mmCIF file of C-alpha atoms in Angstrom:
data_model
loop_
_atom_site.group_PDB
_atom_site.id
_atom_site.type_symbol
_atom_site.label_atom_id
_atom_site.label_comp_id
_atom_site.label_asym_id
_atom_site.label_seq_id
_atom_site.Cartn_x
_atom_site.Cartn_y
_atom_site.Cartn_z
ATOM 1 C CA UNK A 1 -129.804 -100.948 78.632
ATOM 2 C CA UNK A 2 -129.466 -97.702 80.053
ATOM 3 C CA UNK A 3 -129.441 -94.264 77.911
ATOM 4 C CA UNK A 4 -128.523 -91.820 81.517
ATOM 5 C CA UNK A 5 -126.743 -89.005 80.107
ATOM 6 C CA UNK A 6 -127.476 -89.613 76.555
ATOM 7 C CA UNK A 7 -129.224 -87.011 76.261
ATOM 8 C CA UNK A 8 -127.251 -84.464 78.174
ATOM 9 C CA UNK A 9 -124.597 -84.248 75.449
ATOM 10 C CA UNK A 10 -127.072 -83.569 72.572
ATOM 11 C CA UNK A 11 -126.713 -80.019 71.328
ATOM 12 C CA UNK A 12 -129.504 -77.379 72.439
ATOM 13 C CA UNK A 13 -130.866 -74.699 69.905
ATOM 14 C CA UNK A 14 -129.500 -71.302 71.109
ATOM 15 C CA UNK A 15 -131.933 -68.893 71.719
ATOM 16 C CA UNK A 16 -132.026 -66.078 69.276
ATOM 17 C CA UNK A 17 -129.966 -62.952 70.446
ATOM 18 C CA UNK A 18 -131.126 -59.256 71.059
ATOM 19 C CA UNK A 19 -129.408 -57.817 68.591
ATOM 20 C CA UNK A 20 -130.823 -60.189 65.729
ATOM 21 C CA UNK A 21 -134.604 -59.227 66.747
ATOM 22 C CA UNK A 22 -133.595 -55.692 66.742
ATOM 23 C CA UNK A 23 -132.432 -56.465 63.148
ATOM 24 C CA UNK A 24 -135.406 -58.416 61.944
ATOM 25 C CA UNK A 25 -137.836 -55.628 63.499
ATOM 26 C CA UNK A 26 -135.654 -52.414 62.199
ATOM 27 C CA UNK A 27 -136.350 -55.062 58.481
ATOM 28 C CA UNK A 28 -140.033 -55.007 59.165
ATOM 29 C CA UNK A 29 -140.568 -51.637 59.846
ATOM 30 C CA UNK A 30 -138.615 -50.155 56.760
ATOM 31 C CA UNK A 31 -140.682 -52.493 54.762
ATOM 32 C CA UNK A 32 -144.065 -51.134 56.008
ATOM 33 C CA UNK A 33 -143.018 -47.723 55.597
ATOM 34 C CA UNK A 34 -142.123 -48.647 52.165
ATOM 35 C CA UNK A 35 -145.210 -49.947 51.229
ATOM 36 C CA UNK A 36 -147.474 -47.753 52.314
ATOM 37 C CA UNK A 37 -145.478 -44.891 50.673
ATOM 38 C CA UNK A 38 -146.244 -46.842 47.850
ATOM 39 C CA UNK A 39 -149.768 -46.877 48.008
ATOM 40 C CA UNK A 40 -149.647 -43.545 49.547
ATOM 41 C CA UNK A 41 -148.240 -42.184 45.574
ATOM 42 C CA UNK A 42 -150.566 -44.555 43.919
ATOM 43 C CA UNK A 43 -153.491 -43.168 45.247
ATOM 44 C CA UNK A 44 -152.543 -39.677 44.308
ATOM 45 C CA UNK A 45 -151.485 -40.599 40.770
ATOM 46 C CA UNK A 46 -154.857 -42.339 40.509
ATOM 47 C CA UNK A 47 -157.803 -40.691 42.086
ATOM 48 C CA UNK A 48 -161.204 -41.672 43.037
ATOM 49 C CA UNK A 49 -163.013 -41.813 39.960
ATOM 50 C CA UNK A 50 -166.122 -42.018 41.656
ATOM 51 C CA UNK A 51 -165.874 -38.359 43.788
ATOM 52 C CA UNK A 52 -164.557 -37.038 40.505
ATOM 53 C CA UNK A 53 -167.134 -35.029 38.744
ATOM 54 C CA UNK A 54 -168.029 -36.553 34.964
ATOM 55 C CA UNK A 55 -167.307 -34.480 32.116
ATOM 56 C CA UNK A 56 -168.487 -34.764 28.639
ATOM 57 C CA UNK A 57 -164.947 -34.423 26.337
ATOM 58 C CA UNK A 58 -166.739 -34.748 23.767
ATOM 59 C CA UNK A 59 -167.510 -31.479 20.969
ATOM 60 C CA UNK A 60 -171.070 -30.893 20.122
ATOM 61 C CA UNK A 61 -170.880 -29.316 16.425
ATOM 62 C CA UNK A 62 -173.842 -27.033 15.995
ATOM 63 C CA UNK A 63 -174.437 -26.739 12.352
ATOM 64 C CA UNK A 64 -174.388 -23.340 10.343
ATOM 65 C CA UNK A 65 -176.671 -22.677 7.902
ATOM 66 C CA UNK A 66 -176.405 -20.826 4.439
ATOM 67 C CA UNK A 67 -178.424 -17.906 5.987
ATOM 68 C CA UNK A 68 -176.253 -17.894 9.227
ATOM 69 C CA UNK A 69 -173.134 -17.169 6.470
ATOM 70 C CA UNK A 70 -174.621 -14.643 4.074
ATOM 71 C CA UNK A 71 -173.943 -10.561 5.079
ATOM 72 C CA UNK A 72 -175.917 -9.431 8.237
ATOM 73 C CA UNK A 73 -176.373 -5.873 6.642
ATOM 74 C CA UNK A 74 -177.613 -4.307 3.351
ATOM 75 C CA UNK A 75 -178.940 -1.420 1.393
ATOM 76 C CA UNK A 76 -182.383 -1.116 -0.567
ATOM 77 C CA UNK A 77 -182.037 -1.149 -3.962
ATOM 78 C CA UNK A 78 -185.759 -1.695 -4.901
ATOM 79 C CA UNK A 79 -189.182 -2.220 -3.199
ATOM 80 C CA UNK A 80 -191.156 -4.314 -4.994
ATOM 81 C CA UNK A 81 -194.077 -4.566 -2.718
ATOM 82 C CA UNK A 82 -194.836 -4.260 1.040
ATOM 83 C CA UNK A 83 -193.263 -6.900 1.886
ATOM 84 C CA UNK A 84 -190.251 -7.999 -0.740
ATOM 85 C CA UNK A 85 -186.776 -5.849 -1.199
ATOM 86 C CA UNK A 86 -184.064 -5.975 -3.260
ATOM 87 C CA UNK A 87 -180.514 -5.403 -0.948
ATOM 88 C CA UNK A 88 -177.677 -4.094 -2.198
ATOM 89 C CA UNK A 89 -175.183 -7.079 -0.415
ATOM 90 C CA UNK A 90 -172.195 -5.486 -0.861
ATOM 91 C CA UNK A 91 -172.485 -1.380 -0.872
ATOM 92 C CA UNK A 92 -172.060 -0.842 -4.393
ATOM 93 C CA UNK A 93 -175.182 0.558 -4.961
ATOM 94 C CA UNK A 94 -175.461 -1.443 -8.381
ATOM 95 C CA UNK A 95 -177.394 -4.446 -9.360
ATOM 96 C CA UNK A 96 -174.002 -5.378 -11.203
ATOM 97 C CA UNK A 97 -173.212 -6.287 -7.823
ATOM 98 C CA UNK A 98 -174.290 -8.509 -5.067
ATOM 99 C CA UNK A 99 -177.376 -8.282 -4.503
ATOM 100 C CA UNK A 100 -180.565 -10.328 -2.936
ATOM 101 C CA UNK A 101 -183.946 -10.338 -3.128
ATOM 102 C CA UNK A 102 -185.365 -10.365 0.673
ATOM 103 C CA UNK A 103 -188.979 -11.397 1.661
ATOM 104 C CA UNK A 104 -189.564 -10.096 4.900
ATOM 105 C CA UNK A 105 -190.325 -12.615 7.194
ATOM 106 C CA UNK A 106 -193.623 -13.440 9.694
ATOM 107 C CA UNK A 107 -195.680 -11.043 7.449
ATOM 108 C CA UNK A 108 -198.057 -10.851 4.182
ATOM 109 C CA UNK A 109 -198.880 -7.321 2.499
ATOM 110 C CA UNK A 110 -201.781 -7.258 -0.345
ATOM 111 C CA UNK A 111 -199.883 -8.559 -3.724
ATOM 112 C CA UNK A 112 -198.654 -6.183 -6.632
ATOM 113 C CA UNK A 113 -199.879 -8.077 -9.878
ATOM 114 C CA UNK A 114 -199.762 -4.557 -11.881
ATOM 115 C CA UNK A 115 -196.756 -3.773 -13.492
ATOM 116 C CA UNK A 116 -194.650 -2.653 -16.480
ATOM 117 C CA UNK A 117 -194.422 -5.940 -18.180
ATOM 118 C CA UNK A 118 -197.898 -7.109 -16.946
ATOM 119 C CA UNK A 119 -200.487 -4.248 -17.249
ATOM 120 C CA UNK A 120 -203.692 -5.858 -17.515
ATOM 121 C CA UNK A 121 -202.660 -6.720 -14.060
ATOM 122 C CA UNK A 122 -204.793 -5.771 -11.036
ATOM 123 C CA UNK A 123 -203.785 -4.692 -7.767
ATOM 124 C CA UNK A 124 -204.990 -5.814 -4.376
ATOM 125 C CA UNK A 125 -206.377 -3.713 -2.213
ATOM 126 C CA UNK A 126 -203.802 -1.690 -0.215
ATOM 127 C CA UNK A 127 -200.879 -3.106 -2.082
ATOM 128 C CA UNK A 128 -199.720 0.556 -3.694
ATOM 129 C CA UNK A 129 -199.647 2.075 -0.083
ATOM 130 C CA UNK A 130 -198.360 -0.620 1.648
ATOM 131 C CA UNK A 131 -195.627 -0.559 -1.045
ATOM 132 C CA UNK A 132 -195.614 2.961 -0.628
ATOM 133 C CA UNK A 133 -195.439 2.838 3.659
ATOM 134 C CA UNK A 134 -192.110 0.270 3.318
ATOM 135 C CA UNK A 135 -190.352 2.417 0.851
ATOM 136 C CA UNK A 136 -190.590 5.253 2.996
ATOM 137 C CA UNK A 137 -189.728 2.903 6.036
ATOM 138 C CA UNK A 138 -186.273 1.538 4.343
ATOM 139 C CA UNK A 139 -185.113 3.674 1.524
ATOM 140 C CA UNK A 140 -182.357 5.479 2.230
ATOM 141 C CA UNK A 141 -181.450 3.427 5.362
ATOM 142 C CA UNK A 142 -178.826 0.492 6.361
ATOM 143 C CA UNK A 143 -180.716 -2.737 6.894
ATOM 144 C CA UNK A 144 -179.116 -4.781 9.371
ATOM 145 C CA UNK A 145 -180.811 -9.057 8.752
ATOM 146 C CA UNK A 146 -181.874 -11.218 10.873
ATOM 147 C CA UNK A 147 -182.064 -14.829 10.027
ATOM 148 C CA UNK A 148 -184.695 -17.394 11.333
ATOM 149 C CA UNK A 149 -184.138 -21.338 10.738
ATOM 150 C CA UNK A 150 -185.095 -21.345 7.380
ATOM 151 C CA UNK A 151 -183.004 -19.047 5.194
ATOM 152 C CA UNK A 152 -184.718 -18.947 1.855
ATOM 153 C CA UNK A 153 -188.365 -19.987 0.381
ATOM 154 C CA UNK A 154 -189.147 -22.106 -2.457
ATOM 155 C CA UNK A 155 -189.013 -18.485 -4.980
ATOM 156 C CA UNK A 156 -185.088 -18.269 -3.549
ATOM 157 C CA UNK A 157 -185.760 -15.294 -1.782
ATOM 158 C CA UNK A 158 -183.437 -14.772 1.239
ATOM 159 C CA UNK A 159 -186.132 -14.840 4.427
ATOM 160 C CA UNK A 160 -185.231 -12.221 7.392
ATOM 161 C CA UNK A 161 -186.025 -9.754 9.564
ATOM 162 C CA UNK A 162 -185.371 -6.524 8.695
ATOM 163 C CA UNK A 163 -183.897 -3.724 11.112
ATOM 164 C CA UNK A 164 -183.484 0.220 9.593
ATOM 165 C CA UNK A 165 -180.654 1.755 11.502
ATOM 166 C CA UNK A 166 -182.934 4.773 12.411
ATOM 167 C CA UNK A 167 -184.991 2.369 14.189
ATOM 168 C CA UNK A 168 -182.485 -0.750 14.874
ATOM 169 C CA UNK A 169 -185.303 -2.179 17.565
ATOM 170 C CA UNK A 170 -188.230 -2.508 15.939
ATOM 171 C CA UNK A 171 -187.739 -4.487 12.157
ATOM 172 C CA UNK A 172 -189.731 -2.883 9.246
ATOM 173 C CA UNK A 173 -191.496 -6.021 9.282
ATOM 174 C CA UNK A 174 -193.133 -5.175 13.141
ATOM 175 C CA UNK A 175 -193.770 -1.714 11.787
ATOM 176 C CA UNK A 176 -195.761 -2.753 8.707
ATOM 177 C CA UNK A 177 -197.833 -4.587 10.822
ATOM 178 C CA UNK A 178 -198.212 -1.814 13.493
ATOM 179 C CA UNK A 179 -199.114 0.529 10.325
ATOM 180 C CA UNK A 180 -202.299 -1.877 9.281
ATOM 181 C CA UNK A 181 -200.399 -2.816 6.391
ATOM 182 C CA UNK A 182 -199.837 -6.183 6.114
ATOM 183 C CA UNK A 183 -200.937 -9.304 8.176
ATOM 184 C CA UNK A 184 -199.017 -11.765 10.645
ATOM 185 C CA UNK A 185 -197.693 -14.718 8.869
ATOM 186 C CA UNK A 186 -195.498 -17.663 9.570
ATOM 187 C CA UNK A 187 -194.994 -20.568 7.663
ATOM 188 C CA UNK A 188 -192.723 -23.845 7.941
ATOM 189 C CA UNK A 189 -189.868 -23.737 10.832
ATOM 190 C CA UNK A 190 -189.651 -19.877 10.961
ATOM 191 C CA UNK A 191 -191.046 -18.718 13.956
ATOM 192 C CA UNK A 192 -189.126 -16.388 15.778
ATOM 193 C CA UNK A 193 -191.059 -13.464 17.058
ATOM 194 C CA UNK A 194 -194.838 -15.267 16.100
ATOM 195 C CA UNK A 195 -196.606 -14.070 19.460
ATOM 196 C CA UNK A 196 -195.166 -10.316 19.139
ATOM 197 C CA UNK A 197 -196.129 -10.014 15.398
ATOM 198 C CA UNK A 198 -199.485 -11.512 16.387
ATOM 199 C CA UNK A 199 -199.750 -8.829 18.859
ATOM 200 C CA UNK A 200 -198.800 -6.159 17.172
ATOM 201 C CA UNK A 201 -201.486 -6.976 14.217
ATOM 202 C CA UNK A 202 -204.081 -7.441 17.174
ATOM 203 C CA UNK A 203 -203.741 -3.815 17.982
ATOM 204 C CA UNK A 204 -203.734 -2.264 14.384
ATOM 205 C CA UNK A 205 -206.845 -4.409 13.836
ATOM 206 C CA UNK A 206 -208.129 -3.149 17.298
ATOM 207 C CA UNK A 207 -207.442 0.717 15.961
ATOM 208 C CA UNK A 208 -208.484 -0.025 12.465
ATOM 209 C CA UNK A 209 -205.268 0.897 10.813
ATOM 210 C CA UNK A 210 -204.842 0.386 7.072
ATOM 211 C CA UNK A 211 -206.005 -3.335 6.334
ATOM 212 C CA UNK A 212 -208.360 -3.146 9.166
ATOM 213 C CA UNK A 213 -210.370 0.131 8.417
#
Protein backbone atom coordinates (compact mmCIF):
# COMPACT_ATOMS: atom_id res chain seq x y z
CA UNK A 1 0.00 0.00 0.00
CA UNK A 2 1.22 3.24 -0.83
CA UNK A 3 1.03 6.45 1.64
CA UNK A 4 2.63 9.17 -1.50
CA UNK A 5 1.16 12.35 -0.59
CA UNK A 6 -0.10 11.43 2.74
CA UNK A 7 1.87 13.37 4.25
CA UNK A 8 1.79 16.45 2.13
CA UNK A 9 -1.70 17.38 3.34
CA UNK A 10 -0.86 17.18 7.09
CA UNK A 11 -0.87 20.63 8.64
CA UNK A 12 2.67 22.33 9.40
CA UNK A 13 3.26 24.38 12.70
CA UNK A 14 3.55 28.07 11.62
CA UNK A 15 6.49 29.64 12.62
CA UNK A 16 6.09 32.21 15.29
CA UNK A 17 5.72 35.85 13.87
CA UNK A 18 7.92 39.04 14.51
CA UNK A 19 5.65 40.85 16.14
CA UNK A 20 4.84 38.07 18.87
CA UNK A 21 8.75 37.87 19.87
CA UNK A 22 8.79 41.54 20.03
CA UNK A 23 5.87 41.04 22.51
CA UNK A 24 7.29 38.24 24.57
CA UNK A 25 10.78 40.20 24.80
CA UNK A 26 9.13 43.88 25.51
CA UNK A 27 7.24 41.03 28.61
CA UNK A 28 10.67 39.98 29.69
CA UNK A 29 12.29 43.05 29.93
CA UNK A 30 9.53 44.96 32.00
CA UNK A 31 9.70 42.04 34.27
CA UNK A 32 13.48 42.34 34.96
CA UNK A 33 13.26 45.89 35.44
CA UNK A 34 10.61 45.18 37.87
CA UNK A 35 12.41 42.97 39.86
CA UNK A 36 15.39 44.40 40.33
CA UNK A 37 13.64 47.68 41.36
CA UNK A 38 12.42 45.50 43.83
CA UNK A 39 15.44 44.39 45.29
CA UNK A 40 16.92 47.65 44.47
CA UNK A 41 14.16 49.25 47.54
CA UNK A 42 14.70 46.23 49.63
CA UNK A 43 18.15 46.70 50.04
CA UNK A 44 17.77 50.28 51.04
CA UNK A 45 14.94 49.61 53.49
CA UNK A 46 17.19 46.92 54.94
CA UNK A 47 20.84 47.64 55.19
CA UNK A 48 23.90 45.70 55.74
CA UNK A 49 23.89 44.92 59.22
CA UNK A 50 27.26 43.83 59.12
CA UNK A 51 29.01 47.45 57.78
CA UNK A 52 26.64 49.01 60.28
CA UNK A 53 28.45 50.08 63.35
CA UNK A 54 26.98 48.23 66.79
CA UNK A 55 25.51 50.34 69.31
CA UNK A 56 24.74 49.59 72.83
CA UNK A 57 20.74 50.92 73.29
CA UNK A 58 20.91 49.99 76.30
CA UNK A 59 21.02 52.77 79.66
CA UNK A 60 23.74 52.22 82.12
CA UNK A 61 22.18 53.66 85.54
CA UNK A 62 25.02 54.91 87.66
CA UNK A 63 23.82 54.89 91.17
CA UNK A 64 23.66 58.08 93.49
CA UNK A 65 24.55 57.94 96.78
CA UNK A 66 23.11 59.67 100.01
CA UNK A 67 26.29 61.88 100.08
CA UNK A 68 26.05 62.66 96.27
CA UNK A 69 22.28 64.21 97.39
CA UNK A 70 23.00 66.09 100.60
CA UNK A 71 23.95 70.21 100.13
CA UNK A 72 27.42 70.79 98.46
CA UNK A 73 27.92 73.98 100.69
CA UNK A 74 27.75 74.99 104.40
CA UNK A 75 28.64 77.27 107.22
CA UNK A 76 30.65 76.45 110.55
CA UNK A 77 28.70 76.41 113.35
CA UNK A 78 31.22 74.73 115.76
CA UNK A 79 34.78 73.24 115.74
CA UNK A 80 35.03 70.58 117.84
CA UNK A 81 38.52 69.53 117.14
CA UNK A 82 41.06 69.71 114.25
CA UNK A 83 39.49 67.70 112.34
CA UNK A 84 35.41 67.49 113.07
CA UNK A 85 32.82 70.58 112.27
CA UNK A 86 29.52 71.22 112.81
CA UNK A 87 27.82 72.92 109.28
CA UNK A 88 25.16 74.99 109.31
CA UNK A 89 23.19 72.97 106.10
CA UNK A 90 20.88 75.38 105.41
CA UNK A 91 22.15 79.20 106.27
CA UNK A 92 20.22 79.73 109.24
CA UNK A 93 22.90 80.09 111.40
CA UNK A 94 20.97 77.99 114.17
CA UNK A 95 21.36 74.52 115.37
CA UNK A 96 17.39 74.60 115.28
CA UNK A 97 18.14 74.09 111.81
CA UNK A 98 19.82 71.73 109.50
CA UNK A 99 22.74 71.03 110.45
CA UNK A 100 25.65 68.16 110.18
CA UNK A 101 28.39 67.11 111.88
CA UNK A 102 31.41 66.77 109.20
CA UNK A 103 34.66 64.72 109.80
CA UNK A 104 37.05 65.88 107.46
CA UNK A 105 38.17 63.33 105.36
CA UNK A 106 41.94 61.62 104.54
CA UNK A 107 43.17 63.20 107.85
CA UNK A 108 43.62 62.55 111.82
CA UNK A 109 44.38 65.61 114.28
CA UNK A 110 45.44 64.69 118.09
CA UNK A 111 41.88 63.92 119.96
CA UNK A 112 40.04 66.47 122.35
CA UNK A 113 39.01 64.19 125.41
CA UNK A 114 38.82 67.51 127.72
CA UNK A 115 35.72 69.12 127.90
CA UNK A 116 32.79 70.73 129.75
CA UNK A 117 30.95 67.62 130.56
CA UNK A 118 34.16 65.48 130.85
CA UNK A 119 36.90 67.41 132.80
CA UNK A 120 39.05 64.89 134.20
CA UNK A 121 39.65 64.49 130.57
CA UNK A 122 43.14 64.84 129.06
CA UNK A 123 44.16 66.28 125.94
CA UNK A 124 46.53 64.96 123.33
CA UNK A 125 49.27 66.60 122.44
CA UNK A 126 48.60 69.38 119.87
CA UNK A 127 44.89 68.86 119.93
CA UNK A 128 44.05 72.65 121.45
CA UNK A 129 46.13 74.23 118.53
CA UNK A 130 45.22 72.12 115.96
CA UNK A 131 41.64 72.92 117.08
CA UNK A 132 42.71 76.29 117.33
CA UNK A 133 44.62 76.36 113.48
CA UNK A 134 41.02 74.92 111.82
CA UNK A 135 38.89 77.42 113.55
CA UNK A 136 40.85 80.12 112.28
CA UNK A 137 41.01 78.24 108.82
CA UNK A 138 36.95 77.94 108.49
CA UNK A 139 35.15 80.24 110.80
CA UNK A 140 33.64 82.82 109.25
CA UNK A 141 33.89 81.24 105.74
CA UNK A 142 31.44 79.28 103.16
CA UNK A 143 32.47 75.65 102.99
CA UNK A 144 31.82 74.27 99.74
CA UNK A 145 31.86 69.67 100.30
CA UNK A 146 33.24 67.35 98.56
CA UNK A 147 32.07 63.83 98.75
CA UNK A 148 34.27 60.63 98.35
CA UNK A 149 32.52 57.03 97.93
CA UNK A 150 31.68 56.62 101.30
CA UNK A 151 29.45 59.37 102.66
CA UNK A 152 29.29 58.84 106.37
CA UNK A 153 31.36 56.69 109.13
CA UNK A 154 30.10 54.34 111.60
CA UNK A 155 29.68 57.75 114.37
CA UNK A 156 27.14 59.20 111.38
CA UNK A 157 29.31 61.88 110.66
CA UNK A 158 28.97 63.18 107.06
CA UNK A 159 32.75 62.40 105.49
CA UNK A 160 34.10 65.26 102.95
CA UNK A 161 36.44 67.44 101.84
CA UNK A 162 36.29 70.68 102.87
CA UNK A 163 36.93 73.88 100.58
CA UNK A 164 36.84 77.71 102.41
CA UNK A 165 35.79 80.09 99.72
CA UNK A 166 38.90 82.30 100.49
CA UNK A 167 40.88 79.44 99.45
CA UNK A 168 38.33 77.26 97.17
CA UNK A 169 41.63 75.12 95.85
CA UNK A 170 43.21 73.87 98.54
CA UNK A 171 40.46 72.01 101.28
CA UNK A 172 41.12 72.84 105.01
CA UNK A 173 41.82 69.31 105.23
CA UNK A 174 45.28 69.74 102.75
CA UNK A 175 46.03 72.80 104.83
CA UNK A 176 45.94 71.10 108.24
CA UNK A 177 48.24 68.79 107.01
CA UNK A 178 50.55 71.40 105.34
CA UNK A 179 50.35 73.26 108.93
CA UNK A 180 51.91 69.96 110.86
CA UNK A 181 48.68 69.56 112.36
CA UNK A 182 47.22 66.51 111.76
CA UNK A 183 48.36 63.27 109.91
CA UNK A 184 47.33 61.60 106.45
CA UNK A 185 44.62 59.13 106.88
CA UNK A 186 42.38 57.02 104.76
CA UNK A 187 40.30 54.35 105.68
CA UNK A 188 37.71 51.93 103.84
CA UNK A 189 36.75 53.00 100.03
CA UNK A 190 37.61 56.74 100.50
CA UNK A 191 40.52 57.52 98.72
CA UNK A 192 40.39 60.38 96.66
CA UNK A 193 43.36 62.61 96.93
CA UNK A 194 45.61 59.71 99.17
CA UNK A 195 49.02 60.42 97.25
CA UNK A 196 48.60 64.42 97.54
CA UNK A 197 47.67 64.30 101.29
CA UNK A 198 50.58 61.88 101.69
CA UNK A 199 52.68 64.43 100.12
CA UNK A 200 51.74 67.21 101.63
CA UNK A 201 52.34 65.52 105.29
CA UNK A 202 55.83 64.38 103.81
CA UNK A 203 56.86 67.96 103.58
CA UNK A 204 55.49 69.32 106.99
CA UNK A 205 57.29 66.31 108.51
CA UNK A 206 60.36 67.23 106.29
CA UNK A 207 60.11 71.08 107.82
CA UNK A 208 59.10 69.94 111.22
CA UNK A 209 55.84 71.75 111.36
CA UNK A 210 53.53 71.27 114.35
CA UNK A 211 53.21 67.35 114.87
CA UNK A 212 56.60 66.90 113.50
CA UNK A 213 58.75 69.39 115.64
Amino acid sequence: MMFDGDFDDAPSPEPWSTTGLIIIGISLLIGAVMVAQSMLTTKTAEPDQTDAPQTDTRQTHTPQTEASKRPAACTVLVVYDGDTLLCDMDGNGKKSGEYEKVRLLGIDSPEMHYSKKNTTGHDEPFAQAASSALNTLATGQTLRLEYDRQGKDRYGRTLAFVYPNNNPDVSLNEQMLAQGMARSLFLGANTRHKHRFETVEAQARHEKKGLWH
